[in-house]
Amino acid sequence: EPEVTQTPSHQVTQMGQEVILRCVPISNHLYFYWYRQILGQKVEFLVSFYNNEISEKSEIFDDQFSVERPDGSNFTLKIRSTKLEDSAMYFCASTPMTVQETQYFGPGTRLLVL
Amino acid sequence: KNEVEQSPQNLTAQEGEFITINCSYSVGISALHWLQQHPGGGIVSLFMLSSGKKKHGRLIATINIQEKHSSLHITASHPRDSAVYICAVLYNTDKLIFGTGTRLQVFP
């Protein structure tokens, strides 16, 4: 069964460094999402992406964050200058056609900022 | 403010028991999701509802649009059902709003 993949599974970085989290959504899906979950807290929406542009973003998704679909398969989340509070699990998800469909989640990338 | 409330926060059950997890939301929604988060952190979608009732195996999800309330039921619970169950809603945007989750532990 097709699945969403994410790399790396874990990343440790120093505060102020740039990180890029990678996702490969299911191949025929058109809508992509990034979420984050700080340890012990609820999952939070970061951004949705459709037709090569941001469809919606949350207040968390400030200028430090960017998303890109550099080729036909990858979907990346870049954090320009990481802060301690960016430490979290980051999930990528995709849906086939619209936002009102079952979301398929990747396994997550655990980011630790020291 | 658009919030999602779940109850209970924690639930323990004996194997075989019938489980109900509740979710309420504040205003009209376009869709509601029930998700399962495993101890390792992975998230799996169980149901997406905009009205009525859906069933998959031992899981049943219902939604009452007028009451702004949804329930997830697990029949004949099993230790492998132990996980965090999350309700999440779409308020006519792309932005999925998540509840805090219900931690379920089923003991043999």
XYZ file of C-alpha atoms in Angstrom, chain A residues 31 33 35 37 41-45 48-50 55-59 89 91 99-107 110, chain B residues 3-4 30-31 33 35 37 40-48 50 86 90 92-101:
58
model
C -2.575 18.318 -1.274
C 0.535 19.357 4.846
C 2.099 19.483 11.284
C 3.694 18.054 17.879
C 1.160 18.542 23.543
C -1.433 18.284 20.820
C -0.724 18.171 17.126
C -0.715 21.616 15.473
C -1.269 22.569 11.849
C -1.052 23.284 3.606
C 0.270 23.266 0.050
C -1.578 22.811 -3.210
C -2.881 27.217 0.498
C -3.078 28.109 4.155
C -0.662 28.635 7.031
C -0.984 28.962 10.774
C 0.337 31.726 12.982
C 7.899 15.844 16.050
C 4.551 15.165 10.510
C -8.609 18.972 1.935
C -11.850 17.184 2.807
C -10.483 13.689 2.445
C -8.683 11.125 4.570
C -5.201 12.365 5.407
C -2.270 9.996 5.086
C 0.436 10.767 7.605
C 4.123 10.075 7.418
C 5.959 8.512 10.375
C 11.785 14.063 15.604
C -11.639 24.633 19.817
C -11.943 20.877 19.930
C -16.863 20.866 7.073
C -15.368 17.574 8.267
C -11.393 13.223 11.592
C -7.014 9.585 14.257
C -1.539 7.797 17.462
C 5.871 5.260 18.807
C 4.260 8.476 17.593
C 2.880 7.464 14.193
C -0.575 8.784 13.251
C -3.149 6.764 11.354
C -6.426 8.087 10.059
C -9.394 6.029 11.250
C -12.375 7.943 9.909
C -13.359 11.141 8.192
C -19.161 15.037 7.695
C -7.402 12.182 18.460
C -11.901 21.325 9.603
C -14.209 25.468 6.363
C -10.502 26.001 5.834
C -7.487 23.795 5.141
C -6.462 24.110 8.769
C -7.092 20.921 10.740
C -7.657 21.745 14.426
C -6.695 18.918 16.758
C -8.029 17.903 20.130
C -5.671 16.981 22.940
C -6.362 13.290 22.504
